Amino acid sequence: MNREEISLIEEHIRKKINAVKLDCAAMPAGRVAFSGDGVIKVDGLRDAKYGELLDVSGQTQAIVLGLYENEVDAIVLGEEDKASAGMIVKATGRIVEVPVGKKLLGRVVNPLGVPIDGMGELKGVRRRPIEAPAPEIADRGKVDTPLQTGILAIDSMVPIGRGQRELIIGDRQTGKTSIAVDTIINQKGKGVLCVYVAIGQKASNVSALVHTLSQYGAMDYTVIVCSTAKDSAPLQYIAPYSGCAIAEEFMYAGKDVLVVYDDLSKHAVAYRAMSLLLKRPPGREAYPGDIFYLHSRLLERAAKLSPEKGGGSVTALPIVETMAGDISAYVPTNIISITDGQIYLESDLFNAGIRPAVNVGLSVSRVGSAAQISGMKKVSGKLRLDLSQYRELAVFAQFGSDLDENTTARLEQGKRVTEALKQEVHVTLPVEHQIVLLYVTVKELLKNVPVKSIGAFNAEFLKYLDAAYPSVRESVRETGNLSMDAGLTIEDAVTEFGKIYFKE
Ligand code: ATP
Ligand code: MG
């Protein structure tokens, strides 16, 4: 072979080599190196981003939760055993999206937005990423409209404004869910859409809740996002973000929305399970270091938008379960510091029959009073005072029997206020009725009513007042205030009604 021939062959080979296209960069792909308990570790995936959705051999999907030099950690959505070592993993460039919009109202969906109520598929719906940045400060408006829960003790002393985040905290079985459900029921006809997110709950509880909401006609304006205790940790983990995305879609369309996260303790536990599987260093109570961010980025998305941005709002009611009343545990303190206040429910009160079991001393609302209507503000100040005096005196009264007249009067009044604030579950009160009841209570017009009859007396009295003096309710509704005249009418009406009621 002479030189010429060699260079010809050389050129031929070079041409062939150049013709080969290496297009592995076009489709970033890797391989599952480890799979177990809903967690996968992927080798060779170079361009993945945090939170990105991965496609696992077309079998299932996963979300990136950890980026390392040679490895990407991800959590598998859906069935855990669909992913196994050796499968090809591709980055999709998207993040998880859920269906949003009006068609979801009245539906029960899983955290991926797939209906689980047997009422058919969702067709022709928009989708929205489950993670989104919270509205900027400049885009936010003032919290100035009340979100009525219909619960006397809360609307009067721990008022909630639209766009606020108010934590409901308490031990197990203290009525936390009931408060949230009653609040949803009370939004009927008020133009507030509701999203209820169940995280790691028993399926039977969720189905009972859906039944209750339908019974009260509340499903028409409510979406249920449901992850049960049976679902994998990753599904439970994304549930509140999905619910938030559904709520946000309505908010940006100018609507007022209420979203309930029931509950974030279970959410934190699901995240801890995932983190431990991903071998992240455990910190306090074995939670990972970013547990605060888990909830702060969720709750920051609750907002009241400025009028220029449409004026919509998302009000968040996260629920947290405590152990033996310990609100200084890790997750409760975190969430208390993120929210604008808390409704603290107590087992002791609940068991003593004081329901809703709101501990007024430990419950606050940092922005809600700005949104309270003036008629309510007028009567609620004295209410707090009556109750706090009562609590203080009740402690001392246990020791001695000879109490002076004033102390006895304060104690009697405290008992009556406590009784008047009791409320059955699912019996919500419109704000006009609340103002009337508080007025008769703080003006001490119930002195002659035996403490144990106060509940029944009040309920009957409201009916009487509405029938005999409808103007009171109307004037409160129109002006948002309780005029002097209306006050006097109520006083007369109580006296009149007292005579009728006790003669019977
Ligand atoms: P869990 O810790 O299991 O989630 P929870 O704190 O959410 O419980 P609920 O499920 O709301 O509590 O209520 C527990 C029970 O107390 C229910 O049977 C409910 O009907 C009852 N209950 C709640 N609030 C009241 C109330 N105001 N009056 C009477 N019963 C009530
Ligand atoms: Mg509950």
XYZ file of C-alpha atoms and ligand atoms in Angstrom:
536
model
C 0.000 0.000 0.000
C 1.505 3.301 -1.004
C 1.135 6.638 0.764
C -1.629 7.831 -1.468
C -3.762 4.799 -0.805
C -3.253 5.162 2.924
C -4.304 8.803 2.947
C -7.384 7.905 0.884
C -8.427 5.296 3.432
C -7.636 7.747 6.218
C -9.869 10.379 4.681
C -12.639 7.841 4.187
C -12.511 6.814 7.837
C -12.500 10.432 8.999
C -15.581 11.175 6.911
C -17.393 8.217 8.452
C -16.479 9.316 11.968
C -17.661 12.848 11.365
C -20.930 11.546 10.004
C -21.728 9.876 13.347
C -23.971 12.201 15.399
C -23.780 11.973 19.149
C -27.141 13.378 20.248
C -27.220 12.209 23.863
C -27.323 15.857 24.978
C -30.708 16.324 23.303
C -32.455 13.895 25.636
C -30.908 13.936 29.080
C -31.335 10.452 30.453
C -29.986 8.385 33.278
C -30.508 5.044 34.877
C -32.105 4.036 38.171
C -29.261 2.875 40.393
C -31.377 2.179 43.464
C -35.079 1.926 44.106
C -36.861 1.292 47.372
C -39.760 2.586 49.499
C -40.820 5.137 46.913
C -37.352 6.634 46.571
C -34.999 6.295 43.594
C -31.393 7.274 43.053
C -30.515 8.017 39.438
C -27.070 7.870 37.816
C -26.018 9.885 34.795
C -28.793 12.462 34.755
C -26.838 15.663 34.376
C -29.296 18.459 33.719
C -32.102 17.732 36.171
C -33.430 20.589 38.269
C -34.790 20.577 41.809
C -38.504 19.774 41.795
C -38.460 18.643 38.147
C -40.679 15.804 37.000
C -38.820 12.704 35.791
C -40.173 10.021 33.523
C -39.183 6.510 34.623
C -39.239 4.282 31.529
C -42.739 5.475 30.736
C -43.924 3.382 33.706
C -44.202 6.009 36.382
C -43.056 9.493 37.325
C -40.804 10.907 39.996
C -39.944 14.301 41.473
C -36.317 15.407 41.942
C -35.589 16.153 45.585
C -31.806 16.013 45.743
C -29.005 16.989 43.363
C -25.518 15.611 43.903
C -22.359 15.480 41.804
C -22.928 12.014 40.372
C -26.454 11.263 41.401
C -29.999 12.598 41.478
C -32.438 11.621 44.245
C -36.114 11.493 43.433
C -39.417 10.342 44.913
C -41.759 8.127 42.946
C -45.324 9.265 42.414
C -47.964 6.606 42.240
C -47.159 3.001 42.948
C -43.736 2.515 44.483
C -42.950 -0.827 42.868
C -43.279 0.513 39.319
C -39.691 1.809 39.420
C -36.812 -0.644 39.590
C -33.034 -0.564 39.216
C -31.783 -0.309 35.650
C -34.770 1.588 34.240
C -34.101 4.569 31.967
C -34.974 7.932 33.519
C -35.565 11.054 31.460
C -35.906 14.621 32.638
C -39.093 16.233 31.321
C -38.264 19.891 31.926
C -41.651 20.337 33.635
C -42.822 20.215 37.208
C -45.889 18.342 38.470
C -49.122 19.939 37.305
C -52.711 19.499 38.451
C -55.982 20.268 36.702
C -57.540 23.509 37.924
C -60.645 25.567 37.338
C -64.389 25.507 37.861
C -64.834 21.933 36.683
C -63.159 20.747 39.873
C -65.878 22.174 42.089
C -67.870 19.376 43.707
C -65.172 16.828 42.913
C -62.860 14.664 44.989
C -59.415 14.266 43.427
C -56.133 12.690 44.459
C -53.012 14.876 44.821
C -52.250 14.442 41.106
C -55.682 15.758 40.224
C -57.143 12.423 39.167
C -60.809 12.144 40.234
C -61.472 9.417 42.794
C -65.178 10.027 43.282
C -66.360 7.808 40.446
C -68.017 10.747 38.691
C -65.974 10.477 35.522
C -62.847 12.073 34.125
C -62.110 15.764 34.075
C -62.166 16.886 30.463
C -60.911 20.088 28.904
C -59.341 21.515 32.026
C -56.386 23.848 32.365
C -53.385 22.666 34.346
C -51.183 24.510 36.775
C -47.822 23.654 38.358
C -48.199 22.618 41.983
C -45.300 24.808 43.083
C -45.417 28.514 42.382
C -43.821 31.590 43.916
C -45.951 33.456 46.468
C -47.422 36.797 45.337
C -44.979 39.724 45.660
C -45.489 42.267 48.419
C -46.379 44.941 45.860
C -49.139 42.731 44.480
C -50.761 42.229 47.857
C -53.638 44.212 49.260
C -54.858 44.825 52.791
C -56.788 42.166 54.669
C -60.053 44.053 55.126
C -62.937 41.647 54.581
C -63.962 39.160 57.249
C -64.107 35.458 56.543
C -67.012 34.426 58.747
C -66.613 31.010 60.299
C -70.138 31.105 61.715
C -68.653 30.090 65.058
C -69.398 32.635 67.749
C -66.261 32.159 69.860
C -64.034 32.515 66.805
C -65.703 35.309 64.858
C -65.913 37.430 67.992
C -62.517 36.877 69.590
C -60.238 35.312 66.967
C -61.611 36.932 63.809
C -60.243 35.757 60.485
C -59.812 38.041 57.468
C -59.836 36.977 53.835
C -56.238 36.391 52.784
C -55.083 35.515 56.283
C -53.415 32.341 57.529
C -54.896 31.099 60.785
C -53.659 27.913 62.387
C -56.073 25.498 64.068
C -54.062 23.625 66.671
C -54.947 21.088 69.330
C -54.641 17.506 70.493
C -56.399 14.682 68.719
C -60.193 14.655 68.898
C -60.622 18.226 70.053
C -62.813 19.392 67.177
C -60.151 20.748 64.788
C -61.655 19.317 61.629
C -65.147 20.319 62.765
C -64.131 23.979 62.928
C -62.751 23.837 59.398
C -65.795 21.978 58.078
C -68.219 24.388 59.757
C -66.305 27.268 58.224
C -66.731 25.684 54.784
C -70.438 25.106 55.419
C -70.797 28.720 56.492
C -69.445 30.014 53.160
C -72.659 29.049 51.427
C -73.968 32.012 49.479
C -71.002 34.184 50.481
C -69.067 33.801 47.228
C -66.110 32.040 48.820
C -64.871 28.891 47.078
C -63.328 26.202 49.282
C -60.566 23.643 48.907
C -60.185 20.964 51.558
C -56.914 19.033 51.509
C -56.864 15.759 53.445
C -53.327 14.632 54.220
C -52.725 11.086 55.434
C -56.207 10.667 56.867
C -58.352 7.600 57.120
C -60.361 7.126 53.924
C -63.506 6.591 56.011
C -63.066 10.017 57.666
C -62.736 11.723 54.300
C -65.796 10.000 52.933
C -67.814 10.999 56.011
C -66.646 14.571 55.495
C -67.672 14.585 51.832
C -71.053 13.237 52.906
C -71.493 16.003 55.494
C -70.520 18.706 53.014
C -72.970 17.374 50.413
C -75.698 17.238 53.024
C -75.273 20.932 53.729
C -75.046 21.773 50.034
C -71.417 22.804 50.437
C -69.921 20.550 47.766
C -71.188 22.895 45.035
C -68.425 25.342 45.845
C -65.826 22.954 47.289
C -62.953 20.854 45.921
C -61.570 17.978 47.987
C -57.937 16.961 47.468
C -57.534 13.642 49.183
C -54.466 11.675 50.177
C -55.186 8.918 52.643
C -52.941 7.163 55.136
C -52.695 4.348 52.603
C -51.108 6.579 49.941
C -47.340 6.738 49.577
C -45.396 9.431 51.419
C -44.631 11.329 48.168
C -48.339 11.616 47.349
C -49.105 12.881 50.844
C -46.210 15.294 50.490
C -47.519 16.955 47.317
C -51.179 17.078 48.421
C -51.152 20.549 50.029
C -49.217 22.073 47.122
C -51.776 20.637 44.695
C -54.618 22.044 46.787
C -52.863 25.399 46.903
C -52.475 25.450 43.107
C -56.193 24.768 42.689
C -56.966 27.608 45.113
C -54.513 29.973 43.396
C -56.187 29.542 40.030
C -59.417 30.874 41.547
C -57.600 33.646 43.392
C -55.935 34.957 40.237
C -59.361 34.933 38.612
C -60.447 37.426 41.284
C -62.294 35.019 43.578
C -62.074 34.596 47.331
C -60.935 31.122 48.309
C -60.629 29.251 51.580
C -58.154 26.382 51.747
C -57.904 23.926 54.636
C -54.817 21.734 55.116
C -55.831 18.852 57.376
C -53.274 18.333 58.704
C -49.704 19.600 58.398
C -48.355 17.392 61.196
C -49.005 14.370 59.013
C -47.510 16.270 56.093
C -44.314 16.856 58.060
C -44.206 13.184 59.019
C -44.539 12.132 55.361
C -41.708 14.484 54.429
C -39.569 13.149 57.264
C -40.102 9.595 56.043
C -38.989 10.593 52.558
C -35.968 12.501 53.839
C -34.815 9.620 55.979
C -35.106 7.280 52.999
C -33.033 9.759 50.990
C -30.430 9.539 53.775
C -30.581 13.221 54.594
C -29.126 14.115 57.959
C -31.914 14.114 60.555
C -32.134 17.113 62.880
C -34.451 17.986 65.730
C -37.138 15.283 66.248
C -35.510 13.548 63.244
C -36.976 16.115 60.829
C -34.676 17.274 58.028
C -33.156 20.759 58.061
C -35.560 22.211 55.504
C -38.772 21.381 57.349
C -39.461 25.086 57.948
C -39.235 25.804 54.224
C -41.660 22.943 53.595
C -44.454 24.877 55.291
C -43.367 28.480 54.840
C -43.395 28.232 51.065
C -46.843 26.694 51.209
C -48.410 29.185 53.597
C -46.797 32.238 51.998
C -48.939 31.523 48.964
C -52.039 32.526 50.929
C -52.647 36.168 50.127
C -55.055 38.965 49.513
C -54.287 40.468 46.111
C -54.364 44.198 45.490
C -57.309 45.629 43.495
C -55.003 46.040 40.453
C -54.353 42.300 40.532
C -58.033 41.465 40.703
C -58.505 41.560 44.485
C -58.853 37.798 44.888
C -57.688 36.044 48.025
C -56.606 32.717 49.438
C -57.289 32.276 53.142
C -55.420 29.330 54.622
C -56.547 27.321 57.631
C -53.723 24.868 58.317
C -54.416 22.299 61.036
C -51.760 20.916 63.354
C -52.156 18.109 65.848
C -50.253 18.398 69.111
C -49.281 15.695 71.587
C -50.545 16.290 75.128
C -51.041 19.992 74.407
C -47.371 20.575 73.632
C -47.373 23.595 71.345
C -43.627 24.020 71.782
C -42.799 20.912 69.739
C -40.837 21.492 66.539
C -43.517 21.508 63.836
C -46.144 23.410 65.893
C -43.701 26.219 66.786
C -42.591 26.510 63.181
C -46.115 26.832 61.902
C -47.178 29.164 64.712
C -44.359 31.478 63.641
C -45.405 31.357 59.985
C -49.141 31.953 60.442
C -50.939 35.146 61.471
C -52.397 33.593 64.585
C -53.813 30.404 65.996
C -57.014 28.917 67.325
C -55.921 26.752 70.209
C -58.240 23.891 71.131
C -57.912 22.111 74.454
C -58.813 18.579 75.455
C -59.736 19.631 78.996
C -62.275 22.141 77.739
C -63.577 19.682 75.165
C -64.073 16.986 77.786
C -65.722 19.465 80.160
C -68.345 20.005 77.477
C -67.118 23.456 76.474
C -67.355 23.014 72.715
C -65.919 24.418 70.502
C -63.022 23.953 72.924
C -61.283 27.231 72.088
C -58.805 28.398 74.705
C -59.386 32.118 74.372
C -56.289 33.073 76.335
C -53.917 31.257 73.986
C -55.747 31.999 70.745
C -54.957 35.092 68.713
C -55.546 36.558 65.316
C -52.941 39.135 64.354
C -54.686 40.720 61.403
C -58.310 39.646 61.562
C -59.627 42.412 63.808
C -58.899 44.883 61.005
C -61.467 42.992 58.991
C -64.088 42.723 61.738
C -67.281 44.686 61.158
C -67.807 47.537 63.594
C -70.913 46.040 65.202
C -68.854 43.027 66.185
C -65.915 45.064 67.426
C -68.239 46.938 69.756
C -69.427 43.840 71.571
C -66.347 41.621 71.451
C -64.006 43.811 73.531
C -66.097 43.410 76.667
C -66.414 39.684 75.966
C -62.666 39.097 76.157
C -62.510 41.130 79.364
C -65.354 39.177 80.982
C -63.705 35.902 80.116
C -60.205 36.808 81.229
C -61.494 38.155 84.561
C -63.475 34.973 84.998
C -60.460 32.764 84.346
C -58.373 34.669 86.861
C -61.029 34.693 89.557
C -62.071 31.090 89.008
C -58.606 29.968 90.112
C -58.843 31.892 93.380
C -62.467 31.025 93.986
C -61.454 27.398 94.384
C -59.676 28.238 97.642
C -62.173 30.312 99.591
C -65.911 30.347 99.976
C -66.553 33.874 101.303
C -66.302 35.946 98.164
C -67.353 39.572 97.966
C -70.293 40.681 95.910
C -68.304 41.947 92.957
C -66.295 38.750 92.667
C -69.444 36.645 92.770
C -70.975 38.786 90.051
C -67.851 38.421 87.860
C -67.894 34.652 88.336
C -71.587 34.424 87.493
C -71.086 36.539 84.380
C -68.109 34.408 83.331
C -70.191 31.261 83.580
C -72.913 32.822 81.438
C -70.455 34.013 78.794
C -68.862 30.559 78.635
C -72.282 29.005 78.254
C -73.367 31.455 75.580
C -70.278 30.650 73.504
C -71.035 26.940 73.344
C -72.121 25.855 69.904
C -73.135 22.538 68.419
C -71.227 21.187 65.467
C -72.558 22.253 62.009
C -74.869 24.870 63.540
C -73.390 28.057 62.147
C -74.603 31.510 63.067
C -74.874 34.487 60.698
C -72.963 37.525 61.905
C -76.157 39.504 62.719
C -77.260 36.783 65.112
C -73.811 36.607 66.622
C -73.886 40.322 67.368
C -77.322 40.059 68.988
C -76.256 37.133 71.177
C -73.057 38.858 72.241
C -74.964 42.042 73.003
C -77.386 40.312 75.356
C -74.472 38.466 76.949
C -72.073 41.335 77.596
C -74.875 43.715 78.632
C -75.645 41.112 81.301
C -79.251 40.794 80.187
C -79.209 37.069 80.924
C -78.788 37.480 84.679
C -82.128 35.886 85.422
C -81.699 32.985 83.059
C -80.350 29.853 84.771
C -76.899 29.040 83.374
C -77.875 25.658 82.026
C -80.819 27.061 80.042
C -78.808 29.789 78.303
C -78.184 27.823 75.096
C -81.826 26.938 74.577
C -83.003 30.402 75.636
C -80.668 32.109 73.154
C -81.745 29.908 70.266
C -85.426 30.611 70.926
C -84.789 34.277 71.523
C -83.194 34.699 68.079
C -86.311 33.245 66.467
C -88.495 35.555 68.516
C -86.436 38.638 67.683
C -86.436 37.886 63.963
C -90.208 37.433 63.991
C -91.148 40.349 66.242
C -88.417 42.866 65.383
C -87.026 42.029 61.939
C -85.657 45.569 61.659
C -82.802 44.755 64.076
C -81.342 42.089 61.844
C -81.821 44.166 58.721
C -80.169 47.249 60.139
C -77.136 45.250 61.280
C -76.883 43.622 57.882
C -77.103 46.905 56.031
C -74.879 49.088 58.189
C -72.563 46.466 59.667
C -73.150 48.229 62.941
C -75.392 47.926 65.978
C -77.121 51.257 66.441
C -78.210 52.588 69.819
C -81.842 52.103 68.768
C -81.288 48.513 67.776
C -79.541 47.931 71.110
C -82.513 49.301 73.021
C -84.913 47.210 70.960
C -82.918 44.097 71.828
C -83.037 44.968 75.525
C -86.826 45.365 75.420
C -87.189 42.186 73.406
C -85.172 40.144 75.930
C -87.386 41.306 78.781
C -90.533 40.562 76.808
C -89.319 37.190 75.663
C -88.083 36.266 79.146
C -91.618 36.643 80.451
C -93.059 34.446 77.701
C -90.293 31.847 77.902
C -90.362 31.268 81.635
C -94.129 31.304 81.986
C -94.402 28.266 79.749
P -58.754 14.178 64.905
O -57.612 14.468 65.807
O -59.179 12.758 64.958
O -58.565 14.693 63.516
P -60.323 16.479 65.390
O -59.551 17.278 66.370
O -60.275 16.882 63.974
O -59.988 14.953 65.536
P -63.152 16.356 65.091
O -63.074 15.168 64.227
O -63.480 17.662 64.463
O -61.813 16.501 65.920
O -64.194 16.179 66.264
C -64.130 15.084 67.146
C -65.523 14.748 67.629
O -66.045 15.805 68.406
C -66.513 14.533 66.498
O -67.295 13.432 66.787
C -67.327 15.795 66.473
O -68.653 15.570 66.042
C -67.290 16.238 67.925
N -67.393 17.700 68.005
C -66.566 18.587 67.464
N -66.950 19.855 67.703
C -68.082 19.768 68.431
C -68.994 20.730 69.005
N -68.817 22.036 68.853
N -70.043 20.265 69.686
C -70.233 18.937 69.834
N -69.444 18.000 69.328
C -68.374 18.380 68.641
Mg -59.449 15.955 62.269
